[in-house]
PDB file of C-alpha atoms and ligand atoms in Angstrom:
ATOM      1  CA  MET V   1     -46.607 -29.514 -35.802  1.00  0.00           C
ATOM      2  CA  PRO V   2     -45.203 -33.001 -35.449  1.00  0.00           C
ATOM      3  CA  PRO V   3     -47.572 -35.444 -37.138  1.00  0.00           C
ATOM      4  CA  ASN V   4     -48.417 -36.934 -33.776  1.00  0.00           C
ATOM      5  CA  LYS V   5     -47.792 -34.529 -30.902  1.00  0.00           C
ATOM      6  CA  LYS V   6     -48.929 -31.182 -29.678  1.00  0.00           C
ATOM      7  CA  ALA V   7     -46.181 -28.600 -29.379  1.00  0.00           C
ATOM      8  CA  LYS V   8     -45.298 -27.634 -25.811  1.00  0.00           C
ATOM      9  CA  THR V   9     -44.767 -23.973 -26.659  1.00  0.00           C
ATOM     10  CA  SER V  10     -46.301 -21.544 -29.068  1.00  0.00           C
ATOM     11  CA  ALA V  11     -44.990 -18.528 -30.902  1.00  0.00           C
ATOM     12  CA  ALA V  12     -46.977 -16.363 -28.471  1.00  0.00           C
ATOM     13  CA  THR V  13     -45.541 -17.822 -25.251  1.00  0.00           C
ATOM     14  CA  GLY V  14     -42.269 -19.519 -26.164  1.00  0.00           C
ATOM     15  CA  PRO V  15     -38.702 -18.237 -26.011  1.00  0.00           C
ATOM     16  CA  VAL V  16     -37.206 -15.976 -28.657  1.00  0.00           C
ATOM     17  CA  ILE V  17     -35.033 -18.281 -30.755  1.00  0.00           C
ATOM     18  CA  LYS V  18     -32.414 -17.455 -33.371  1.00  0.00           C
ATOM     19  CA  LEU V  19     -30.519 -20.250 -35.108  1.00  0.00           C
ATOM     20  CA  THR V  20     -27.529 -19.128 -37.154  1.00  0.00           C
ATOM     21  CA  TYR V  21     -25.735 -21.320 -39.666  1.00  0.00           C
ATOM     22  CA  PHE V  22     -24.543 -21.281 -43.261  1.00  0.00           C
ATOM     23  CA  ASP V  23     -27.102 -21.498 -46.074  1.00  0.00           C
ATOM     24  CA  LEU V  24     -26.889 -25.292 -46.015  1.00  0.00           C
ATOM     25  CA  PRO V  25     -28.689 -28.079 -44.147  1.00  0.00           C
ATOM     26  CA  GLY V  26     -25.567 -29.404 -42.360  1.00  0.00           C
ATOM     27  CA  PRO V  27     -25.628 -29.893 -38.582  1.00  0.00           C
ATOM     28  CA  ALA V  28     -28.257 -27.156 -38.112  1.00  0.00           C
ATOM     29  CA  GLU V  29     -30.964 -28.950 -40.062  1.00  0.00           C
ATOM     30  CA  PRO V  30     -32.260 -31.397 -37.414  1.00  0.00           C
ATOM     31  CA  ALA V  31     -32.856 -28.467 -35.020  1.00  0.00           C
ATOM     32  CA  ARG V  32     -34.464 -26.376 -37.765  1.00  0.00           C
ATOM     33  CA  LEU V  33     -36.763 -29.271 -38.676  1.00  0.00           C
ATOM     34  CA  ALA V  34     -37.659 -29.963 -35.039  1.00  0.00           C
ATOM     35  CA  LEU V  35     -38.668 -26.329 -34.501  1.00  0.00           C
ATOM     36  CA  THR V  36     -40.593 -26.321 -37.782  1.00  0.00           C
ATOM     37  CA  LEU V  37     -42.456 -29.527 -36.928  1.00  0.00           C
ATOM     38  CA  GLY V  38     -43.236 -28.128 -33.483  1.00  0.00           C
ATOM     39  CA  GLY V  39     -44.721 -24.984 -34.989  1.00  0.00           C
ATOM     40  CA  ILE V  40     -42.194 -22.986 -32.949  1.00  0.00           C
ATOM     41  CA  ALA V  41     -41.298 -19.561 -34.309  1.00  0.00           C
ATOM     42  CA  PHE V  42     -37.587 -18.952 -34.815  1.00  0.00           C
ATOM     43  CA  GLU V  43     -35.279 -16.751 -36.824  1.00  0.00           C
ATOM     44  CA  ASP V  44     -33.539 -18.925 -39.401  1.00  0.00           C
ATOM     45  CA  LYS V  45     -30.432 -16.806 -39.874  1.00  0.00           C
ATOM     46  CA  ARG V  46     -28.163 -17.856 -42.764  1.00  0.00           C
ATOM     47  CA  VAL V  47     -24.696 -16.365 -43.095  1.00  0.00           C
ATOM     48  CA  SER V  48     -21.815 -16.480 -45.555  1.00  0.00           C
ATOM     49  CA  PHE V  49     -18.328 -17.614 -44.533  1.00  0.00           C
ATOM     50  CA  GLU V  50     -17.246 -13.940 -44.481  1.00  0.00           C
ATOM     51  CA  GLU V  51     -20.138 -13.013 -42.198  1.00  0.00           C
ATOM     52  CA  MET V  52     -19.236 -15.909 -39.914  1.00  0.00           C
ATOM     53  CA  LYS V  53     -15.668 -14.592 -39.678  1.00  0.00           C
ATOM     54  CA  LYS V  54     -17.034 -11.130 -38.770  1.00  0.00           C
ATOM     55  CA  MET V  55     -19.226 -12.716 -36.096  1.00  0.00           C
ATOM     56  CA  ARG V  56     -16.146 -14.420 -34.667  1.00  0.00           C
ATOM     57  CA  GLU V  57     -14.168 -11.140 -34.674  1.00  0.00           C
ATOM     58  CA  ASN V  58     -17.084  -9.427 -32.912  1.00  0.00           C
ATOM     59  CA  GLY V  59     -17.150 -12.098 -30.215  1.00  0.00           C
ATOM     60  CA  GLU V  60     -20.584 -13.375 -31.277  1.00  0.00           C
ATOM     61  CA  LEU V  61     -19.429 -16.994 -31.526  1.00  0.00           C
ATOM     62  CA  THR V  62     -18.322 -17.310 -27.932  1.00  0.00           C
ATOM     63  CA  SER V  63     -19.852 -16.727 -24.562  1.00  0.00           C
ATOM     64  CA  PRO V  64     -18.345 -17.433 -21.113  1.00  0.00           C
ATOM     65  CA  GLY V  65     -21.090 -19.935 -20.382  1.00  0.00           C
ATOM     66  CA  SER V  66     -21.129 -21.811 -23.670  1.00  0.00           C
ATOM     67  CA  ALA V  67     -18.849 -24.634 -24.919  1.00  0.00           C
ATOM     68  CA  GLY V  68     -18.116 -23.810 -28.526  1.00  0.00           C
ATOM     69  CA  THR V  69     -16.699 -21.338 -31.033  1.00  0.00           C
ATOM     70  CA  GLN V  70     -18.391 -22.370 -34.257  1.00  0.00           C
ATOM     71  CA  LEU V  71     -21.684 -22.471 -36.105  1.00  0.00           C
ATOM     72  CA  PRO V  72     -24.454 -23.518 -35.670  1.00  0.00           C
ATOM     73  CA  ARG V  73     -25.138 -20.892 -32.996  1.00  0.00           C
ATOM     74  CA  LEU V  74     -28.440 -21.144 -31.141  1.00  0.00           C
ATOM     75  CA  GLU V  75     -29.575 -18.091 -29.238  1.00  0.00           C
ATOM     76  CA  VAL V  76     -32.498 -18.484 -26.849  1.00  0.00           C
ATOM     77  CA  ASP V  77     -33.757 -15.357 -25.099  1.00  0.00           C
ATOM     78  CA  GLY V  78     -30.296 -13.837 -25.593  1.00  0.00           C
ATOM     79  CA  LYS V  79     -28.416 -16.873 -24.216  1.00  0.00           C
ATOM     80  CA  LEU V  80     -26.078 -19.011 -26.353  1.00  0.00           C
ATOM     81  CA  LEU V  81     -26.192 -22.759 -26.830  1.00  0.00           C
ATOM     82  CA  HIS V  82     -23.411 -24.336 -28.881  1.00  0.00           C
ATOM     83  CA  GLN V  83     -23.105 -27.889 -30.255  1.00  0.00           C
ATOM     84  CA  SER V  84     -25.540 -29.125 -32.850  1.00  0.00           C
ATOM     85  CA  LEU V  85     -26.453 -32.274 -30.908  1.00  0.00           C
ATOM     86  CA  ALA V  86     -27.453 -30.279 -27.809  1.00  0.00           C
ATOM     87  CA  GLN V  87     -29.257 -27.737 -29.972  1.00  0.00           C
ATOM     88  CA  GLY V  88     -31.267 -30.442 -31.734  1.00  0.00           C
ATOM     89  CA  GLN V  89     -32.160 -32.125 -28.453  1.00  0.00           C
ATOM     90  CA  TYR V  90     -33.261 -28.838 -26.922  1.00  0.00           C
ATOM     91  CA  CYS V  91     -35.383 -27.965 -29.957  1.00  0.00           C
ATOM     92  CA  ALA V  92     -36.889 -31.475 -30.044  1.00  0.00           C
ATOM     93  CA  LYS V  93     -37.892 -31.096 -26.385  1.00  0.00           C
ATOM     94  CA  LEU V  94     -39.496 -27.730 -27.093  1.00  0.00           C
ATOM     95  CA  ALA V  95     -41.330 -29.363 -29.988  1.00  0.00           C
ATOM     96  CA  GLY V  96     -42.717 -32.111 -27.740  1.00  0.00           C
ATOM     97  CA  MET V  97     -40.788 -34.706 -29.723  1.00  0.00           C
ATOM     98  CA  GLN V  98     -38.634 -36.200 -26.965  1.00  0.00           C
ATOM     99  CA  PRO V  99     -40.012 -39.479 -25.527  1.00  0.00           C
ATOM    100  CA  THR V 100     -40.814 -39.184 -21.805  1.00  0.00           C
ATOM    101  CA  ASP V 101     -39.944 -42.852 -21.195  1.00  0.00           C
ATOM    102  CA  PRO V 102     -36.195 -43.048 -20.295  1.00  0.00           C
ATOM    103  CA  TRP V 103     -35.627 -46.221 -22.346  1.00  0.00           C
ATOM    104  CA  GLN V 104     -37.254 -44.774 -25.449  1.00  0.00           C
ATOM    105  CA  ALA V 105     -35.273 -41.537 -24.990  1.00  0.00           C
ATOM    106  CA  ALA V 106     -32.049 -43.570 -24.741  1.00  0.00           C
ATOM    107  CA  LYS V 107     -32.914 -45.454 -27.939  1.00  0.00           C
ATOM    108  CA  VAL V 108     -33.313 -42.073 -29.666  1.00  0.00           C
ATOM    109  CA  ASP V 109     -29.848 -41.058 -28.409  1.00  0.00           C
ATOM    110  CA  GLU V 110     -28.432 -44.416 -29.519  1.00  0.00           C
ATOM    111  CA  ALA V 111     -29.626 -43.917 -33.095  1.00  0.00           C
ATOM    112  CA  ILE V 112     -28.409 -40.305 -33.175  1.00  0.00           C
ATOM    113  CA  GLN V 113     -24.950 -41.238 -31.890  1.00  0.00           C
ATOM    114  CA  PHE V 114     -24.715 -44.016 -34.467  1.00  0.00           C
ATOM    115  CA  ILE V 115     -25.604 -41.585 -37.255  1.00  0.00           C
ATOM    116  CA  MET V 116     -23.457 -38.669 -36.028  1.00  0.00           C
ATOM    117  CA  GLN V 117     -20.414 -40.513 -34.726  1.00  0.00           C
ATOM    118  CA  ASP V 118     -20.179 -43.883 -36.459  1.00  0.00           C
ATOM    119  CA  ILE V 119     -21.575 -42.959 -39.868  1.00  0.00           C
ATOM    120  CA  ARG V 120     -20.801 -39.268 -40.327  1.00  0.00           C
ATOM    121  CA  GLY V 121     -17.747 -38.889 -38.083  1.00  0.00           C
ATOM    122  CA  ARG V 122     -15.888 -42.161 -38.466  1.00  0.00           C
ATOM    123  CA  THR V 123     -17.031 -43.354 -41.882  1.00  0.00           C
ATOM    124  CA  ILE V 124     -17.777 -40.347 -44.108  1.00  0.00           C
ATOM    125  CA  GLU V 125     -15.612 -37.547 -42.686  1.00  0.00           C
ATOM    126  CA  PRO V 126     -12.225 -39.270 -43.228  1.00  0.00           C
ATOM    127  CA  THR V 127     -13.015 -39.331 -46.964  1.00  0.00           C
ATOM    128  CA  MET V 128     -13.500 -35.544 -46.962  1.00  0.00           C
ATOM    129  CA  SER V 129      -9.973 -34.891 -45.719  1.00  0.00           C
ATOM    130  CA  ALA V 130      -8.350 -37.579 -47.901  1.00  0.00           C
ATOM    131  CA  PRO V 131      -5.558 -36.340 -50.214  1.00  0.00           C
ATOM    132  CA  ALA V 132      -6.864 -35.577 -53.741  1.00  0.00           C
ATOM    133  CA  GLU V 133      -5.063 -38.562 -55.306  1.00  0.00           C
ATOM    134  CA  GLU V 134      -6.702 -40.966 -52.821  1.00  0.00           C
ATOM    135  CA  LYS V 135     -10.167 -39.441 -52.814  1.00  0.00           C
ATOM    136  CA  ALA V 136     -11.787 -41.428 -55.649  1.00  0.00           C
ATOM    137  CA  ALA V 137     -10.636 -44.756 -54.168  1.00  0.00           C
ATOM    138  CA  LYS V 138     -11.771 -43.722 -50.663  1.00  0.00           C
ATOM    139  CA  ARG V 139     -15.191 -42.725 -51.967  1.00  0.00           C
ATOM    140  CA  LYS V 140     -15.562 -46.012 -53.874  1.00  0.00           C
ATOM    141  CA  GLU V 141     -14.693 -47.906 -50.702  1.00  0.00           C
ATOM    142  CA  LEU V 142     -17.150 -45.709 -48.768  1.00  0.00           C
ATOM    143  CA  ALA V 143     -19.997 -46.381 -51.218  1.00  0.00           C
ATOM    144  CA  GLU V 144     -19.342 -50.067 -51.768  1.00  0.00           C
ATOM    145  CA  VAL V 145     -17.805 -51.344 -48.548  1.00  0.00           C
ATOM    146  CA  LYS V 146     -18.079 -49.008 -45.571  1.00  0.00           C
ATOM    147  CA  LEU V 147     -21.518 -47.384 -45.741  1.00  0.00           C
ATOM    148  CA  PRO V 148     -23.770 -50.318 -46.757  1.00  0.00           C
ATOM    149  CA  PRO V 149     -23.367 -52.411 -43.568  1.00  0.00           C
ATOM    150  CA  LYS V 150     -23.994 -49.370 -41.373  1.00  0.00           C
ATOM    151  CA  LEU V 151     -27.093 -48.380 -43.348  1.00  0.00           C
ATOM    152  CA  GLU V 152     -28.214 -52.007 -43.200  1.00  0.00           C
ATOM    153  CA  ILE V 153     -28.365 -51.738 -39.400  1.00  0.00           C
ATOM    154  CA  LEU V 154     -30.755 -48.772 -39.644  1.00  0.00           C
ATOM    155  CA  ASP V 155     -32.727 -50.483 -42.416  1.00  0.00           C
ATOM    156  CA  LYS V 156     -33.251 -53.515 -40.172  1.00  0.00           C
ATOM    157  CA  ILE V 157     -34.465 -51.304 -37.310  1.00  0.00           C
ATOM    158  CA  LEU V 158     -36.998 -49.712 -39.661  1.00  0.00           C
ATOM    159  CA  GLU V 159     -38.035 -53.093 -41.071  1.00  0.00           C
ATOM    160  CA  THR V 160     -39.208 -54.187 -37.627  1.00  0.00           C
ATOM    161  CA  SER V 161     -40.756 -50.821 -36.729  1.00  0.00           C
ATOM    162  CA  GLU V 162     -44.557 -50.835 -36.825  1.00  0.00           C
ATOM    163  CA  SER V 163     -44.687 -47.042 -37.094  1.00  0.00           C
ATOM    164  CA  GLY V 164     -42.035 -46.706 -39.788  1.00  0.00           C
ATOM    165  CA  TYR V 165     -40.061 -44.440 -37.402  1.00  0.00           C
ATOM    166  CA  LEU V 166     -36.758 -45.394 -35.781  1.00  0.00           C
ATOM    167  CA  VAL V 167     -38.010 -45.399 -32.172  1.00  0.00           C
ATOM    168  CA  GLY V 168     -41.520 -46.075 -30.930  1.00  0.00           C
ATOM    169  CA  ASP V 169     -44.729 -44.839 -32.464  1.00  0.00           C
ATOM    170  CA  GLU V 170     -43.802 -41.248 -33.124  1.00  0.00           C
ATOM    171  CA  LEU V 171     -41.341 -39.186 -35.083  1.00  0.00           C
ATOM    172  CA  THR V 172     -38.279 -38.241 -32.996  1.00  0.00           C
ATOM    173  CA  LEU V 173     -35.050 -36.338 -33.448  1.00  0.00           C
ATOM    174  CA  ALA V 174     -33.435 -39.639 -34.513  1.00  0.00           C
ATOM    175  CA  ASP V 175     -35.677 -39.678 -37.607  1.00  0.00           C
ATOM    176  CA  LEU V 176     -34.627 -36.132 -38.433  1.00  0.00           C
ATOM    177  CA  HIS V 177     -30.928 -37.059 -38.220  1.00  0.00           C
ATOM    178  CA  LEU V 178     -31.503 -40.017 -40.535  1.00  0.00           C
ATOM    179  CA  TYR V 179     -33.558 -37.865 -42.932  1.00  0.00           C
ATOM    180  CA  VAL V 180     -30.839 -35.193 -43.147  1.00  0.00           C
ATOM    181  CA  LEU V 181     -28.143 -37.842 -43.700  1.00  0.00           C
ATOM    182  CA  CYS V 182     -30.154 -39.543 -46.463  1.00  0.00           C
ATOM    183  CA  ASN V 183     -30.880 -36.239 -48.189  1.00  0.00           C
ATOM    184  CA  TRP V 184     -27.172 -35.413 -48.155  1.00  0.00           C
ATOM    185  CA  ILE V 185     -26.198 -38.760 -49.688  1.00  0.00           C
ATOM    186  CA  GLY V 186     -29.296 -39.010 -51.902  1.00  0.00           C
ATOM    187  CA  GLN V 187     -28.593 -35.667 -53.572  1.00  0.00           C
ATOM    188  CA  GLU V 188     -25.172 -37.048 -54.489  1.00  0.00           C
ATOM    189  CA  VAL V 189     -23.347 -34.216 -52.783  1.00  0.00           C
ATOM    190  CA  LEU V 190     -20.499 -36.593 -51.968  1.00  0.00           C
ATOM    191  CA  ASP V 191     -18.605 -37.165 -55.221  1.00  0.00           C
ATOM    192  CA  GLY V 192     -18.354 -40.854 -56.022  1.00  0.00           C
ATOM    193  CA  VAL V 193     -21.231 -41.894 -53.737  1.00  0.00           C
ATOM    194  CA  PRO V 194     -24.363 -42.650 -55.795  1.00  0.00           C
ATOM    195  CA  LYS V 195     -27.902 -42.332 -54.443  1.00  0.00           C
ATOM    196  CA  THR V 196     -28.289 -46.101 -54.839  1.00  0.00           C
ATOM    197  CA  VAL V 197     -26.350 -46.373 -51.560  1.00  0.00           C
ATOM    198  CA  ILE V 198     -29.641 -45.180 -50.037  1.00  0.00           C
ATOM    199  CA  THR V 199     -32.188 -46.612 -52.474  1.00  0.00           C
ATOM    200  CA  ASP V 200     -30.666 -50.088 -52.123  1.00  0.00           C
ATOM    201  CA  HIS V 201     -32.159 -49.946 -48.613  1.00  0.00           C
ATOM    202  CA  GLU V 202     -35.906 -50.351 -48.998  1.00  0.00           C
ATOM    203  CA  HIS V 203     -36.929 -49.327 -45.490  1.00  0.00           C
ATOM    204  CA  ILE V 204     -34.617 -46.318 -45.287  1.00  0.00           C
ATOM    205  CA  THR V 205     -35.964 -45.122 -48.634  1.00  0.00           C
ATOM    206  CA  ALA V 206     -39.534 -45.562 -47.397  1.00  0.00           C
ATOM    207  CA  HIS V 207     -38.599 -43.604 -44.250  1.00  0.00           C
ATOM    208  CA  CYS V 208     -37.248 -40.764 -46.364  1.00  0.00           C
ATOM    209  CA  LYS V 209     -40.456 -40.709 -48.434  1.00  0.00           C
ATOM    210  CA  LYS V 210     -42.559 -40.819 -45.265  1.00  0.00           C
ATOM    211  CA  LEU V 211     -40.859 -37.680 -43.959  1.00  0.00           C
ATOM    212  CA  ASN V 212     -41.052 -36.007 -47.389  1.00  0.00           C
ATOM    213  CA  ALA V 213     -44.835 -36.412 -47.199  1.00  0.00           C
ATOM    214  CA  ILE V 214     -45.270 -34.632 -43.840  1.00  0.00           C
ATOM    215  CA  GLU V 215     -46.919 -31.295 -44.663  1.00  0.00           C
ATOM    216  CA  ALA V 216     -44.635 -29.144 -42.480  1.00  0.00           C
ATOM    217  CA  ILE V 217     -41.527 -30.793 -43.957  1.00  0.00           C
ATOM    218  CA  LYS V 218     -42.931 -30.450 -47.467  1.00  0.00           C
ATOM    219  CA  ALA V 219     -43.481 -26.710 -46.936  1.00  0.00           C
ATOM    220  CA  TRP V 220     -40.061 -26.296 -45.282  1.00  0.00           C
ATOM    221  CA  ASN V 221     -38.289 -28.023 -48.172  1.00  0.00           C
ATOM    222  CA  ALA V 222     -40.211 -26.012 -50.771  1.00  0.00           C
ATOM    223  CA  ALA V 223     -39.083 -22.807 -49.056  1.00  0.00           C
ATOM    224  CA  LYS V 224     -35.555 -23.733 -47.983  1.00  0.00           C
ATOM    225  CA  ASN V 225     -34.327 -26.844 -49.825  1.00  0.00           C
ATOM    226  CA  PRO V 226     -35.485 -26.484 -53.438  1.00  0.00           C
ATOM    227  CA  LYS V 227     -33.537 -29.587 -54.550  1.00  0.00           C
ATOM    228  CA  LEU V 228     -35.638 -31.774 -52.232  1.00  0.00           C
ATOM    229  CA  PRO V 229     -37.247 -34.202 -52.351  1.00  0.00           C
ATOM    230  CA  TRP V 230     -34.779 -36.347 -54.219  1.00  0.00           C
ATOM    231  CA  CYS V 231     -36.766 -39.595 -53.752  1.00  0.00           C
TER     232      CYS V 231
HETATM  233  N1  GSH T 301     -19.149 -29.799 -32.664  1.00  0.00           N
HETATM  234  C1  GSH T 301     -19.710 -28.693 -33.398  1.00  0.00           C
HETATM  235  C2  GSH T 301     -18.996 -28.592 -34.727  1.00  0.00           C
HETATM  236  C3  GSH T 301     -19.445 -27.387 -35.486  1.00  0.00           C
HETATM  237  C4  GSH T 301     -18.681 -27.198 -36.776  1.00  0.00           C
HETATM  238  O1  GSH T 301     -17.863 -28.053 -37.204  1.00  0.00           O
HETATM  239  N2  GSH T 301     -18.958 -26.053 -37.431  1.00  0.00           N
HETATM  240  C5  GSH T 301     -18.356 -25.724 -38.688  1.00  0.00           C
HETATM  241  C6  GSH T 301     -19.379 -25.764 -39.838  1.00  0.00           C
HETATM  242  S1  GSH T 301     -20.173 -27.344 -39.976  1.00  0.00           S
HETATM  243  C7  GSH T 301     -17.860 -24.271 -38.657  1.00  0.00           C
HETATM  244  O2  GSH T 301     -18.442 -23.417 -38.016  1.00  0.00           O
HETATM  245  N3  GSH T 301     -16.780 -24.034 -39.410  1.00  0.00           N
HETATM  246  C8  GSH T 301     -16.242 -22.721 -39.579  1.00  0.00           C
HETATM  247  C9  GSH T 301     -15.138 -22.394 -38.594  1.00  0.00           C
HETATM  248  O3  GSH T 301     -14.954 -23.109 -37.602  1.00  0.00           O
HETATM  249  O4  GSH T 301     -14.468 -21.382 -38.815  1.00  0.00           O
HETATM  250  C10 GSH T 301     -21.223 -28.883 -33.577  1.00  0.00           C
HETATM  251  O5  GSH T 301     -21.664 -30.025 -33.807  1.00  0.00           O
HETATM  252  O6  GSH T 301     -21.973 -27.901 -33.463  1.00  0.00           O
END
């Protein structure tokens, strides 16, 4: 259950949900966490790259009504939903985590777009495809120049938040996106980017610890992410 809301569906009455992704947090993790916090039963299917290729050959990664060809693949009562952002938003709504106030909901979307597009897409991803001989320099620039001002923006939002969450009084999908990002960086998965990039930001670090302490997240991490918590 979210720490602060009652789930809108239960395992007994809700849809049959299967979320398929690799055995990694990646873009599937916000949706997985939302369902977990909502107490919503789902099949957490993890596949290898080879199995994913088989799924593609078998036509399981496409559907005439669904815009996508990749993982994560969310199946709800036999219907497909592609795109991790849409999947997370759907799961957050099922979990009762989406603010009903339009302004608050837009602020959630604002934070998510900043994390997904500006930080992950435009700042981190170009360093993944950098030629080997440029990679170390790109990662140094990422850690020392490019990431800190963006994280500072989120740190400032949290500094002024009375709840310690990014938007309003309750945990939202935006917090889950930030949590997954910080766990990725904090575990030093990105070569050349030290965890101090996160811990230098007091309020982001406190946010990460706050989510670590939520019972459902604690149990999820113990079962699925044995290297967490890192802070
Ligand atoms: N826009 C998609 C991107 C999904 C995506 O990039 N999936 C990657 C893994 S993170 C994938 O399935 N790669 C294997 C492939 O395309 O063959 C989303 O957010 O769901």
